[in-house]
Every structure is written in structure tokens, then in C-alpha cells.
Amino acid sequence: MATRKGSNGETSERRGSGSGVVDAKQLTQHLMEMGLRELKQLPVQLAGEQAEMDAALAALASKEHRAFLKANASARDVGASALIAQNTALQLHSACSALAESLAETSAFVVNEEDKLVQSTLRNNYDLIMDLVAIPNLFDAFVRAGAYEDALDLAAFVSRLNLRYPAVSVVQSVSAQVTASTSLMLAQLVAILRSNAKLPMCIRVIGYLRRMEVYPETELRLVFLQQKDAYFRQLISEIRESDPADHLKKYIEVSRENFFDIITQYRAIFADSSSGSNPYITSPSASSTSLNAAGSTKDTSPAIFYPFTNTIATPSILASYVSQTVTIFLAKLGATLPALTDTQSLNSLLTQTMYYGMSLGRVGVDFRVAVGDLFLHSITRVLSAALREGLAGFHAWSRTAAQPGSLAAGLHVRTASSVLASASAAASPGASPALPPLRTGSFSAATGSSTGGGAVVNPPAALLAYPPLAHVLNVFYTAFNALRVVAPMALRVRLRGEIVRELEGVVAAMGCVGQAVEEAMLVASVVPTAGAASGLGIVGKESPVQKAYGEFCEAARIVQDVLVPAVVEGFEVRLYGVGMVAVVWKGGEEGPVEEDG
């Protein structure tokens, strides 16, 4: 439609734009904005536009009347087709309803037949189904009763059922319950290993664990050693002896029995561990060597771990455990031996330890060479302590005798009656003990056991007149008597050094006493006595100073000619059975000249 020019052009343009539908609000707003003149002309304009529209419609109807006729015919055809489609849909709905009813009847019949078939199958296989359902309870009963062979057979049967019928819920439930009960069986089998189980039982338990396939081979070996070691440590922790010697004896006894059983059982169960050479152990001693049964040495290392394959070299498992256990035993031995103060306990423990090492030597774990230094050090310590404690009285006397004016009091006993009196006083209660006799005997270098005769060696008679020197010899003979039960040849040079040092201390103490006596002698020679100054001195009678000086000189000669040779003879000849022609000791560096044969 053409747009009018003039004052109402904007109105005509707005009315002709869009879909021709004017919003009432906008139209009202437009009318209010128009002036009075425009409002008066609006009906005329509308009538003109209506006439133009009627003329346009008449022209269009005249030009397109055929299209209008065809559209009318098409509308009638569409209505007829829609009616036909509606009728057809109703017929199809009726047919579908009939089909649904037929399918429901068929489904009910099929379900009824399936129920009958299931019920018939259940009636025919009732016993088998009940046996299947009872498998978890039966498996648990086997485990609690210790019938592990039957339990494993039943578990294998359930595993085959699970593989054959993976979609059956009952089989899956039975398999899950059996798997849960397997943990109880595993705990019981591991507890058997952690007990005093003998080799046949251990072989059966390891066989059960292998059938269960819960551990790979390497972990199975570790589990065996861990459980056996746990039982071993439990027995050790139950030792209640408070005395160090008794405690260590019980410790060695328990270790010898159980440690030997662990090694033999391991090598019998795991066959490849016995192939090849015997396992070696690393000695924690200063030599840092390890010994097999023949005494050969070879370096070793702990269990070898391969990070790429996440495995451990199985041959090194037993060797590592043995090395660790022996190290713990040596540490226990090193911690307990310093608390022992007598050679009898040391000899008993040395015998037990050597027997322990010899017993383990049959399986290639001879550790005797590693304990030698521990016992040698303890024996030396006991002897040194005995000599120090025994000679403490002599050194106390020497300090008193070295005081000015004492004149070596108590060094010499004048008469035989006084000697007998001193001996009877020593035998009385509360007095110092008399000289114990030293019994002769030869000693083996390895064990120190006595093999010689029982002849009694009495102390030299010259010492009886000198109680301090007799006390010194008594101390040495007492120490030798204690040492003769365990006197290894390896300690000969070391003990000789200890004895030389103590003898040097005795000689030094005697030197201090002699110096005091000599000073008193010099003072007496410079300052004459009152009797000599007045001419009343008794001719031919010694003064106390001269007498003390003479007694000391004789005592010094006895120390050199009697005491020291007696100590050397007691140590070399009576204790170690070494024949001597001459003795030359210089601080323990040079030993006696031994006779041939």
C-alpha cells in the first residue's frame, strides 16, 4: 500500500508497517499526540484507505480466482484424509490392545511353566543344593578342627565351581564365604610355625601355605624365619634367672636348641638352600671374617634385593638371618661377661659356648672364633681384679711401713713360736686366710681343663718369716688356683704382662719401705743414741734401726731369689706346664727359655 504524503504520512507509514496489527496502547498514545485538525481528518483518511483496500482485494480476487478455487479443493481433500487416518488409528489401537492381551496370557503361561521347571529342578537336586550351601560351614569346621588337607581340597572344589559358573549368585556367595574363612586358616598355620613345631609338622604347614598361594616363594621363606625367630625370642624373654651367669647359661641352652632347629628345618624344607656351599656368617670381631665348618673365610653381605623385579635373592635369606642371630648372641655375650667375677662361671660359659658353636658347625655356622676375644678379655679382667684386690693389703702395709719411724714394722717374724702363733691366729675366725696350696696340672690351650696330677705345691719356707711377702705369694697362688680351671694358651703372654706389672708394683712398694729404713739408718748414724754418748752402750747388741735394716736387706734378697721365681714358676711351670732352664721377664715381652721336651 502506498504511503500518503502530507501531515498524516507518518501515521500511514506506521499503520502499513509490520503485520498491520497496532497495539492499543501505542494507538491511544498516537491519537493523544495528534492535533485537532488531524483528528478531524482521520475518519476521511480511514475511509479512503478502506476504499483502496477493497479495490485492491477485488483486483486480487479477479486476478487469482483459480488459486483460490484450488486452495478450497485442497482443504476439502485434507479434511477427508484426516478423517480416514483417524478411523485407521482407532482400528490399530484396537488391534494392539488385543495383541497385548494375547502376549500377557502367553507370558503368564511361560512363567508358570518356568516356575514348574525350577521347582522340579529344586526337588530333584535338593541334596546337592544343600551340600553346596553347607560348604562354608564345612570348610570352617575343617579349619577349626585342624583338617587342613580336607579344607584345601574343599577350597579347590569351590574355586573350580566359581570358574565354571561365574554368573550363579549362590556359587559366588559360597566362594566369598570360603575366602573369608581362609584368613582364619592362614592365621592358624602361621601360629603353628610360631610354636615348637618339629620338622614333619613344619613341612606340612609350608606345603599347605604353598597350596593356598598367599605368599610367593621368597616371602614364604621370610615368613618361616620370622615366625620361628619370634618363638625363639619369646623363649629367651621368658628366662627369669637374675644371676648373670645362670641367665647366660640358660640363654645359651635355649639358643643352641632352637637356633639349630631353625637352620636345619629351613634347609630341609627349602631344598635349594642346601645346594652349593654352606652359608657363611660375618663375624663382628676385629678381624671382620666369617667362618664355615672348616674354618675358611669368605666375605658375605645381607639379603640381596633386586629393585627392578621387586624380589630378594633367596640364597642370602638364611645367611642374613644367621648373621643377625649370631651378632645378637655375641652382643649378649659381650654385655654379660663383664658382670662375671669368677673363673668357674667363665669356664662353664666357655664350655657351653664352644659346644654351642661346635653344634652349629654341623650346619656351617661355627662362630667359635668370634667369641675367643670376649672370653680372653674377661679372663684377663678377672685375674687383674683378683691381683689388685689381693695386693691391696700389701700396699696398705707398705704405705704404713714407709712412714718415718715405723722401721718396716711387721716385715719380719722373729721366732718359730711367733710364726705358729701367727698361723693359729690366721686360722681363727675373722683373721686373714692362710696360704692356700697350689695344685699342679697341665692345661690345654683351647679349653684350659686340668689334665695333670694333684700334687700339692707348698710355698717356700723362707717366706714364712716375712708375712707381707708370704701374703703376696698367697695372692698370686690364689689367682693361679682360680685361673687353672680356664687358662687358655692364647692368654699366656697377656697374663704374663699383668703379673709383671703387679710384681713391679710390689718391688716399687718394697723400694719405698727400703728408702724409709735407709733414711732411718742415716739419721741413726749421724745422731748417736744416749747410751752410746755416755759410754753405756752394750757391746755386740744391734740397735733397732740396724736390725730393721738387716731384716729389710734379707727381705729384698728373698723377693729377688725366692718370691719372684716362685711366682714365675707357679705361672709358667705349675699353671701352663712349661719346663724352664732360666726365666728372663722384661715387662712381659720375653718369655722363659723352655727346655726341649
Tab-separated table of N, CA and C in Angstrom, residues 284-411:
chain	number	residue	atom	x	y	z
A	284	PRO	N	81.463	-60.208	63.876
A	284	PRO	CA	81.572	-58.802	64.261
A	284	PRO	C	82.872	-58.490	64.973
A	285	SER	N	83.816	-59.443	65.030
A	285	SER	CA	85.088	-59.188	65.689
A	285	SER	C	85.947	-58.287	64.842
A	286	ALA	N	87.134	-57.957	65.383
A	286	ALA	CA	88.012	-57.008	64.691
A	286	ALA	C	88.538	-57.578	63.390
A	287	SER	N	88.593	-58.893	63.282
A	287	SER	CA	89.116	-59.493	62.053
A	287	SER	C	88.164	-59.364	60.890
A	288	SER	N	86.866	-59.146	61.191
A	288	SER	CA	85.833	-58.971	60.163
A	288	SER	C	85.862	-60.111	59.155
A	289	THR	N	85.938	-61.333	59.664
A	289	THR	CA	85.923	-62.507	58.808
A	289	THR	C	84.750	-63.365	59.187
A	290	SER	N	84.389	-64.299	58.320
A	290	SER	CA	83.316	-65.232	58.588
A	290	SER	C	83.825	-66.635	58.332
A	291	LEU	N	83.290	-67.581	59.120
A	291	LEU	CA	83.828	-68.927	59.098
A	291	LEU	C	82.743	-69.915	58.760
A	292	ASN	N	83.124	-70.948	58.001
A	292	ASN	CA	82.260	-72.100	57.834
A	292	ASN	C	82.754	-73.212	58.721
A	293	ALA	N	82.242	-74.412	58.542
A	293	ALA	CA	82.609	-75.502	59.430
A	293	ALA	C	84.082	-75.848	59.332
A	294	ALA	N	84.706	-75.668	58.179
A	294	ALA	CA	86.112	-75.989	58.011
A	294	ALA	C	87.020	-74.869	58.467
A	295	GLY	N	86.469	-73.721	58.798
A	295	GLY	CA	87.276	-72.614	59.279
A	295	GLY	C	87.749	-71.697	58.182
A	296	SER	N	87.297	-71.855	56.945
A	296	SER	CA	87.711	-70.961	55.878
A	296	SER	C	86.950	-69.672	55.969
A	297	THR	N	87.464	-68.632	55.335
A	297	THR	CA	86.862	-67.299	55.432
A	297	THR	C	86.336	-66.863	54.088
A	298	LYS	N	85.278	-66.058	54.145
A	298	LYS	CA	84.685	-65.512	52.939
A	298	LYS	C	83.789	-64.357	53.321
A	299	ASP	N	83.889	-63.282	52.558
A	299	ASP	CA	83.053	-62.114	52.837
A	299	ASP	C	81.614	-62.420	52.494
A	300	THR	N	80.723	-61.811	53.220
A	300	THR	CA	79.309	-62.020	52.965
A	300	THR	C	78.593	-60.687	53.040
A	301	SER	N	77.307	-60.679	52.725
A	301	SER	CA	76.508	-59.460	52.721
A	301	SER	C	75.099	-59.825	53.120
A	302	PRO	N	74.264	-58.834	53.506
A	302	PRO	CA	72.887	-59.141	53.836
A	302	PRO	C	72.101	-59.549	52.602
A	303	ALA	N	70.797	-59.814	52.812
A	303	ALA	CA	69.948	-60.286	51.723
A	303	ALA	C	69.991	-59.332	50.531
A	304	ILE	N	70.171	-59.888	49.337
A	304	ILE	CA	70.308	-59.079	48.127
A	304	ILE	C	68.919	-58.766	47.591
A	305	PHE	N	68.623	-57.493	47.386
A	305	PHE	CA	67.310	-57.051	46.921
A	305	PHE	C	67.452	-56.505	45.510
A	306	TYR	N	66.576	-56.967	44.620
A	306	TYR	CA	66.579	-56.514	43.240
A	306	TYR	C	65.415	-55.546	43.040
A	307	PRO	N	65.676	-54.233	42.947
A	307	PRO	CA	64.566	-53.271	42.890
A	307	PRO	C	63.764	-53.349	41.610
A	308	PHE	N	64.377	-53.806	40.497
A	308	PHE	CA	63.646	-53.822	39.236
A	308	PHE	C	62.589	-54.920	39.227
A	309	THR	N	62.893	-56.042	39.838
A	309	THR	CA	61.930	-57.145	39.890
A	309	THR	C	61.214	-57.244	41.220
A	310	ASN	N	61.594	-56.384	42.181
A	310	ASN	CA	60.964	-56.365	43.500
A	310	ASN	C	61.063	-57.724	44.189
A	311	THR	N	62.219	-58.372	44.078
A	311	THR	CA	62.440	-59.676	44.682
A	311	THR	C	63.722	-59.651	45.497
A	312	ILE	N	63.890	-60.675	46.326
A	312	ILE	CA	65.073	-60.834	47.152
A	312	ILE	C	65.755	-62.129	46.743
A	313	ALA	N	67.071	-62.102	46.679
A	313	ALA	CA	67.822	-63.299	46.344
A	313	ALA	C	67.653	-64.324	47.461
A	314	THR	N	67.000	-65.456	47.157
A	314	THR	CA	66.669	-66.436	48.194
A	314	THR	C	67.881	-67.046	48.868
A	315	PRO	N	69.027	-67.286	48.188
A	315	PRO	CA	70.153	-67.894	48.918
A	315	PRO	C	70.689	-67.030	50.043
A	316	SER	N	70.463	-65.735	50.005
A	316	SER	CA	71.023	-64.853	51.028
A	316	SER	C	70.102	-64.672	52.219
A	317	ILE	N	68.881	-65.208	52.182
A	317	ILE	CA	67.943	-65.001	53.284
A	317	ILE	C	68.439	-65.698	54.543
A	318	LEU	N	68.775	-66.980	54.417
A	318	LEU	CA	69.242	-67.722	55.586
A	318	LEU	C	70.559	-67.160	56.095
A	319	ALA	N	71.465	-66.826	55.189
A	319	ALA	CA	72.761	-66.279	55.615
A	319	ALA	C	72.575	-64.975	56.374
A	320	SER	N	71.656	-64.129	55.934
A	320	SER	CA	71.411	-62.870	56.634
A	320	SER	C	70.818	-63.109	58.019
A	321	TYR	N	69.879	-64.051	58.095
A	321	TYR	CA	69.277	-64.353	59.401
A	321	TYR	C	70.312	-64.931	60.357
A	322	VAL	N	71.144	-65.838	59.861
A	322	VAL	CA	72.181	-66.434	60.705
A	322	VAL	C	73.150	-65.358	61.202
A	323	SER	N	73.553	-64.478	60.295
A	323	SER	CA	74.477	-63.411	60.682
A	323	SER	C	73.853	-62.504	61.747
A	324	GLN	N	72.600	-62.170	61.579
A	324	GLN	CA	71.927	-61.306	62.553
A	324	GLN	C	71.812	-61.996	63.914
A	325	THR	N	71.432	-63.284	63.915
A	325	THR	CA	71.256	-64.000	65.176
A	325	THR	C	72.581	-64.161	65.911
A	326	VAL	N	73.642	-64.501	65.174
A	326	VAL	CA	74.952	-64.649	65.803
A	326	VAL	C	75.436	-63.300	66.341
A	327	THR	N	75.167	-62.240	65.614
A	327	THR	CA	75.552	-60.905	66.092
A	327	THR	C	74.838	-60.554	67.386
A	328	ILE	N	73.551	-60.878	67.478
A	328	ILE	CA	72.796	-60.631	68.712
A	328	ILE	C	73.365	-61.457	69.858
A	329	PHE	N	73.720	-62.715	69.569
A	329	PHE	CA	74.284	-63.566	70.618
A	329	PHE	C	75.626	-63.020	71.098
A	330	LEU	N	76.466	-62.592	70.168
A	330	LEU	CA	77.760	-62.039	70.563
A	330	LEU	C	77.586	-60.748	71.369
A	331	ALA	N	76.589	-59.934	70.998
A	331	ALA	CA	76.320	-58.719	71.770
A	331	ALA	C	75.856	-59.064	73.188
A	332	LYS	N	75.000	-60.077	73.306
A	332	LYS	CA	74.554	-60.524	74.632
A	332	LYS	C	75.741	-61.048	75.436
A	333	LEU	N	76.597	-61.815	74.791
A	333	LEU	CA	77.773	-62.346	75.471
A	333	LEU	C	78.690	-61.212	75.934
A	334	GLY	N	78.914	-60.243	75.047
A	334	GLY	CA	79.770	-59.118	75.410
A	334	GLY	C	79.188	-58.257	76.511
A	335	ALA	N	77.860	-58.200	76.629
A	335	ALA	CA	77.233	-57.396	77.677
A	335	ALA	C	77.189	-58.108	79.024
A	336	THR	N	77.212	-59.458	79.021
A	336	THR	CA	77.065	-60.213	80.263
A	336	THR	C	78.393	-60.583	80.882
A	337	LEU	N	79.388	-60.899	80.066
A	337	LEU	CA	80.670	-61.349	80.607
A	337	LEU	C	81.320	-60.335	81.552
A	338	PRO	N	81.238	-59.023	81.320
A	338	PRO	CA	81.847	-58.090	82.287
A	338	PRO	C	81.252	-58.158	83.680
A	339	ALA	N	80.052	-58.737	83.824
A	339	ALA	CA	79.442	-58.833	85.156
A	339	ALA	C	79.924	-60.050	85.930
A	340	LEU	N	80.696	-60.938	85.321
A	340	LEU	CA	81.176	-62.151	85.978
A	340	LEU	C	82.525	-61.870	86.634
A	341	THR	N	82.703	-62.401	87.840
A	341	THR	CA	83.919	-62.116	88.606
A	341	THR	C	84.665	-63.368	89.028
A	342	ASP	N	84.231	-64.550	88.607
A	342	ASP	CA	84.931	-65.770	88.988
A	342	ASP	C	85.192	-66.604	87.744
A	343	THR	N	86.308	-67.331	87.807
A	343	THR	CA	86.716	-68.140	86.652
A	343	THR	C	85.870	-69.395	86.496
A	344	GLN	N	85.265	-69.869	87.573
A	344	GLN	CA	84.416	-71.055	87.439
A	344	GLN	C	83.242	-70.786	86.504
A	345	SER	N	82.605	-69.622	86.681
A	345	SER	CA	81.497	-69.259	85.790
A	345	SER	C	81.991	-69.043	84.370
A	346	LEU	N	83.148	-68.406	84.225
A	346	LEU	CA	83.695	-68.201	82.885
A	346	LEU	C	84.007	-69.527	82.209
A	347	ASN	N	84.574	-70.474	82.982
A	347	ASN	CA	84.887	-71.776	82.399
A	347	ASN	C	83.617	-72.502	81.972
A	348	SER	N	82.575	-72.459	82.810
A	348	SER	CA	81.316	-73.113	82.455
A	348	SER	C	80.692	-72.484	81.215
A	349	LEU	N	80.701	-71.156	81.159
A	349	LEU	CA	80.128	-70.480	79.996
A	349	LEU	C	80.967	-70.713	78.749
A	350	LEU	N	82.287	-70.757	78.901
A	350	LEU	CA	83.140	-71.028	77.747
A	350	LEU	C	82.888	-72.426	77.202
A	351	THR	N	82.727	-73.394	78.101
A	351	THR	CA	82.433	-74.760	77.649
A	351	THR	C	81.096	-74.814	76.916
A	352	GLN	N	80.070	-74.169	77.472
A	352	GLN	CA	78.764	-74.158	76.820
A	352	GLN	C	78.821	-73.445	75.470
A	353	THR	N	79.533	-72.327	75.416
A	353	THR	CA	79.609	-71.567	74.168
A	353	THR	C	80.342	-72.358	73.088
A	354	MET	N	81.434	-73.012	73.456
A	354	MET	CA	82.166	-73.814	72.480
A	354	MET	C	81.331	-74.997	71.993
A	355	TYR	N	80.580	-75.593	72.899
A	355	TYR	CA	79.692	-76.678	72.477
A	355	TYR	C	78.585	-76.154	71.570
A	356	TYR	N	78.106	-74.965	71.879
A	356	TYR	CA	77.098	-74.303	71.027
A	356	TYR	C	77.651	-74.067	69.624
A	357	GLY	N	78.858	-73.494	69.553
A	357	GLY	CA	79.447	-73.249	68.238
A	357	GLY	C	79.766	-74.534	67.491
A	358	MET	N	80.233	-75.570	68.213
A	358	MET	CA	80.519	-76.846	67.566
A	358	MET	C	79.237	-77.496	67.049
A	359	SER	N	78.154	-77.362	67.807
A	359	SER	CA	76.870	-77.915	67.354
A	359	SER	C	76.399	-77.218	66.084
A	360	LEU	N	76.507	-75.880	66.052
A	360	LEU	CA	76.104	-75.158	64.845
A	360	LEU	C	77.090	-75.382	63.702
A	361	GLY	N	78.324	-75.796	64.026
A	361	GLY	CA	79.290	-76.073	62.969
A	361	GLY	C	78.851	-77.199	62.053
A	362	ARG	N	77.976	-78.059	62.530
A	362	ARG	CA	77.480	-79.145	61.676
A	362	ARG	C	76.598	-78.634	60.548
A	363	VAL	N	76.066	-77.429	60.713
A	363	VAL	CA	75.260	-76.826	59.636
A	363	VAL	C	75.974	-75.627	59.035
A	364	GLY	N	77.281	-75.510	59.297
A	364	GLY	CA	78.059	-74.459	58.654
A	364	GLY	C	78.042	-73.125	59.354
A	365	VAL	N	77.726	-73.092	60.654
A	365	VAL	CA	77.661	-71.814	61.368
A	365	VAL	C	78.564	-71.896	62.604
A	366	ASP	N	79.816	-72.190	62.412
A	366	ASP	CA	80.760	-72.291	63.517
A	366	ASP	C	81.310	-70.901	63.826
A	367	PHE	N	80.839	-70.327	64.933
A	367	PHE	CA	81.221	-68.958	65.295
A	367	PHE	C	82.201	-68.932	66.463
A	368	ARG	N	82.832	-70.064	66.781
A	368	ARG	CA	83.680	-70.112	67.973
A	368	ARG	C	84.842	-69.127	67.910
A	369	VAL	N	85.352	-68.898	66.704
A	369	VAL	CA	86.473	-67.978	66.607
A	369	VAL	C	86.083	-66.550	66.988
A	370	ALA	N	84.780	-66.232	66.872
A	370	ALA	CA	84.342	-64.863	67.156
A	370	ALA	C	84.197	-64.588	68.644
A	371	VAL	N	84.104	-65.652	69.470
A	371	VAL	CA	83.898	-65.432	70.910
A	371	VAL	C	85.208	-65.513	71.687
A	372	GLY	N	86.308	-65.862	71.027
A	372	GLY	CA	87.564	-66.032	71.745
A	372	GLY	C	88.016	-64.773	72.444
A	373	ASP	N	88.013	-63.656	71.724
A	373	ASP	CA	88.477	-62.403	72.315
A	373	ASP	C	87.627	-61.976	73.503
A	374	LEU	N	86.323	-62.251	73.448
A	374	LEU	CA	85.455	-61.869	74.562
A	374	LEU	C	85.852	-62.597	75.836
A	375	PHE	N	86.067	-63.916	75.736
A	375	PHE	CA	86.430	-64.684	76.922
A	375	PHE	C	87.859	-64.375	77.371
A	376	LEU	N	88.778	-64.173	76.422
A	376	LEU	CA	90.151	-63.834	76.807
A	376	LEU	C	90.192	-62.519	77.578
A	377	HIS	N	89.417	-61.545	77.108
A	377	HIS	CA	89.377	-60.262	77.811
A	377	HIS	C	88.774	-60.420	79.206
A	378	SER	N	87.731	-61.238	79.332
A	378	SER	CA	87.090	-61.427	80.640
A	378	SER	C	88.029	-62.150	81.606
A	379	ILE	N	88.741	-63.167	81.116
A	379	ILE	CA	89.673	-63.887	81.984
A	379	ILE	C	90.786	-62.947	82.461
A	380	THR	N	91.308	-62.153	81.547
A	380	THR	CA	92.337	-61.189	81.937
A	380	THR	C	91.803	-60.207	82.967
A	381	ARG	N	90.584	-59.752	82.774
A	381	ARG	CA	89.984	-58.798	83.716
A	381	ARG	C	89.814	-59.432	85.095
A	382	VAL	N	89.351	-60.700	85.137
A	382	VAL	CA	89.157	-61.362	86.430
A	382	VAL	C	90.489	-61.534	87.151
A	383	LEU	N	91.537	-61.970	86.434
A	383	LEU	CA	92.848	-62.138	87.066
A	383	LEU	C	93.396	-60.799	87.568
A	384	SER	N	93.277	-59.761	86.743
A	384	SER	CA	93.782	-58.450	87.156
A	384	SER	C	93.043	-57.947	88.390
A	385	ALA	N	91.727	-58.146	88.418
A	385	ALA	CA	90.960	-57.706	89.584
A	385	ALA	C	91.352	-58.486	90.828
A	386	ALA	N	91.560	-59.810	90.667
A	386	ALA	CA	91.959	-60.620	91.822
A	386	ALA	C	93.316	-60.178	92.354
A	387	LEU	N	94.251	-59.904	91.465
A	387	LEU	CA	95.571	-59.460	91.919
A	387	LEU	C	95.507	-58.087	92.573
A	388	ARG	N	94.746	-57.178	91.996
A	388	ARG	CA	94.640	-55.841	92.580
A	388	ARG	C	93.995	-55.883	93.956
A	389	GLU	N	92.888	-56.623	94.063
A	389	GLU	CA	92.205	-56.704	95.355
A	389	GLU	C	93.069	-57.427	96.389
A	390	GLY	N	93.775	-58.499	95.984
A	390	GLY	CA	94.598	-59.233	96.931
A	390	GLY	C	95.808	-58.454	97.398
A	391	LEU	N	96.410	-57.702	96.484
A	391	LEU	CA	97.603	-56.946	96.839
A	391	LEU	C	97.288	-55.605	97.488
A	392	ALA	N	96.017	-55.278	97.600
A	392	ALA	CA	95.667	-54.011	98.250
A	392	ALA	C	96.137	-53.999	99.700
A	393	GLY	N	96.044	-55.151	100.409
A	393	GLY	CA	96.518	-55.218	101.789
A	393	GLY	C	98.018	-55.022	101.891
A	394	PHE	N	98.763	-55.608	100.937
A	394	PHE	CA	100.219	-55.427	100.957
A	394	PHE	C	100.588	-53.967	100.727
A	395	HIS	N	99.926	-53.329	99.787
A	395	HIS	CA	100.244	-51.925	99.514
A	395	HIS	C	99.853	-51.034	100.693
A	396	ALA	N	98.775	-51.386	101.382
A	396	ALA	CA	98.415	-50.622	102.584
A	396	ALA	C	99.500	-50.779	103.660
A	397	TRP	N	100.003	-52.019	103.835
A	397	TRP	CA	101.103	-52.223	104.803
A	397	TRP	C	102.349	-51.455	104.381
A	398	SER	N	102.659	-51.463	103.073
A	398	SER	CA	103.865	-50.781	102.610
A	398	SER	C	103.774	-49.276	102.849
A	399	ARG	N	102.582	-48.705	102.698
A	399	ARG	CA	102.443	-47.277	102.962
A	399	ARG	C	102.621	-46.980	104.449
A	400	THR	N	102.136	-47.868	105.283
A	400	THR	CA	102.328	-47.688	106.731
A	400	THR	C	103.791	-47.896	107.124
A	401	ALA	N	104.406	-48.944	106.539
A	401	ALA	CA	105.805	-49.245	106.881
A	401	ALA	C	106.759	-48.186	106.361
A	402	ALA	N	106.355	-47.445	105.322
A	402	ALA	CA	107.221	-46.406	104.765
A	402	ALA	C	107.139	-45.099	105.537
A	403	GLN	N	106.284	-45.030	106.578
A	403	GLN	CA	106.191	-43.816	107.376
A	403	GLN	C	107.464	-43.648	108.215
A	404	PRO	N	107.898	-42.436	108.440
A	404	PRO	CA	109.101	-42.213	109.265
A	404	PRO	C	108.927	-42.789	110.672
A	405	GLY	N	109.938	-43.547	111.128
A	405	GLY	CA	109.923	-44.108	112.471
A	405	GLY	C	109.273	-45.464	112.578
A	406	SER	N	108.609	-45.959	111.516
A	406	SER	CA	107.962	-47.261	111.600
A	406	SER	C	108.956	-48.397	111.525
A	407	LEU	N	110.091	-48.161	110.833
A	407	LEU	CA	111.160	-49.162	110.700
A	407	LEU	C	110.640	-50.487	110.147
A	408	ALA	N	109.786	-50.400	109.094
A	408	ALA	CA	109.266	-51.599	108.402
A	408	ALA	C	108.621	-52.563	109.382
A	409	ALA	N	107.785	-52.014	110.250
A	409	ALA	CA	107.136	-52.844	111.265
A	409	ALA	C	106.286	-53.921	110.612
A	410	GLY	N	106.367	-55.157	111.109
A	410	GLY	CA	105.596	-56.272	110.606
A	410	GLY	C	106.218	-56.975	109.430
A	411	LEU	N	107.412	-56.545	109.010
A	411	LEU	CA	108.039	-57.197	107.854
A	411	LEU	C	108.576	-58.568	108.222
